[in-house]
XYZ file of C-alpha atoms in Angstrom:
73
model
C 117.159 99.350 75.374
C 117.079 103.226 75.607
C 113.876 105.531 75.218
C 113.122 109.359 75.271
C 113.499 109.860 78.751
C 116.875 109.187 78.727
C 116.475 105.829 81.078
C 118.850 102.708 79.708
C 116.247 99.907 80.666
C 117.851 96.422 81.165
C 115.310 93.412 80.495
C 115.141 90.805 83.119
C 114.604 88.001 80.600
C 116.807 86.682 77.845
C 113.840 86.288 75.765
C 113.117 89.407 73.351
C 109.760 88.481 72.807
C 106.891 88.273 75.409
C 106.278 90.201 78.690
C 109.181 90.867 80.759
C 110.340 93.256 83.221
C 112.909 96.038 83.092
C 114.963 97.973 85.253
C 116.913 101.121 85.124
C 118.762 103.486 87.380
C 118.032 107.136 87.590
C 119.059 110.392 89.106
C 120.538 110.122 92.852
C 119.822 106.877 94.570
C 116.946 106.083 92.136
C 115.572 102.822 90.631
C 113.017 102.675 88.107
C 110.804 99.173 87.386
C 108.374 98.710 84.501
C 106.607 95.829 82.614
C 107.208 95.509 78.970
C 103.725 95.153 78.343
C 102.731 98.453 80.127
C 106.293 100.620 79.904
C 104.295 103.659 80.718
C 103.425 102.529 84.325
C 106.783 103.114 85.954
C 107.298 102.323 89.482
C 110.221 103.858 91.087
C 112.254 103.063 94.668
C 115.348 103.710 96.124
C 118.659 101.692 95.712
C 118.842 100.609 99.225
C 115.002 99.435 98.901
C 116.113 97.655 95.615
C 118.785 95.831 97.148
C 116.918 94.852 99.879
C 114.360 93.517 97.574
C 116.923 91.446 95.463
C 118.799 89.999 98.661
C 114.740 88.640 99.619
C 114.802 87.406 96.260
C 118.274 85.296 96.660
C 117.127 84.261 100.038
C 114.011 82.556 98.748
C 111.591 85.014 100.804
C 109.023 85.381 97.940
C 109.000 81.761 96.230
C 105.361 81.547 98.100
C 104.242 83.765 95.462
C 105.588 81.471 92.409
C 105.001 78.135 94.156
C 101.924 75.726 92.899
C 101.473 74.710 96.591
C 99.103 76.766 99.253
C 99.959 80.321 100.076
C 102.419 81.016 102.947
C 100.936 83.484 105.519
């Protein structure tokens, strides 16, 4: 999905409806992240930090944010 600023946004969800996260790569080593319910609020990071985050997700390092049990310290 493209927009006026030239970024090609990729939805993280297969569902075209409802709130989702979108990611786009930009100039240089920039990665842009936004929520579909607030597309003007864009967080920008670097490819290296994005890769570290993705590896953390793959290694279950953030599961305590979505578990129904007590939060981990």
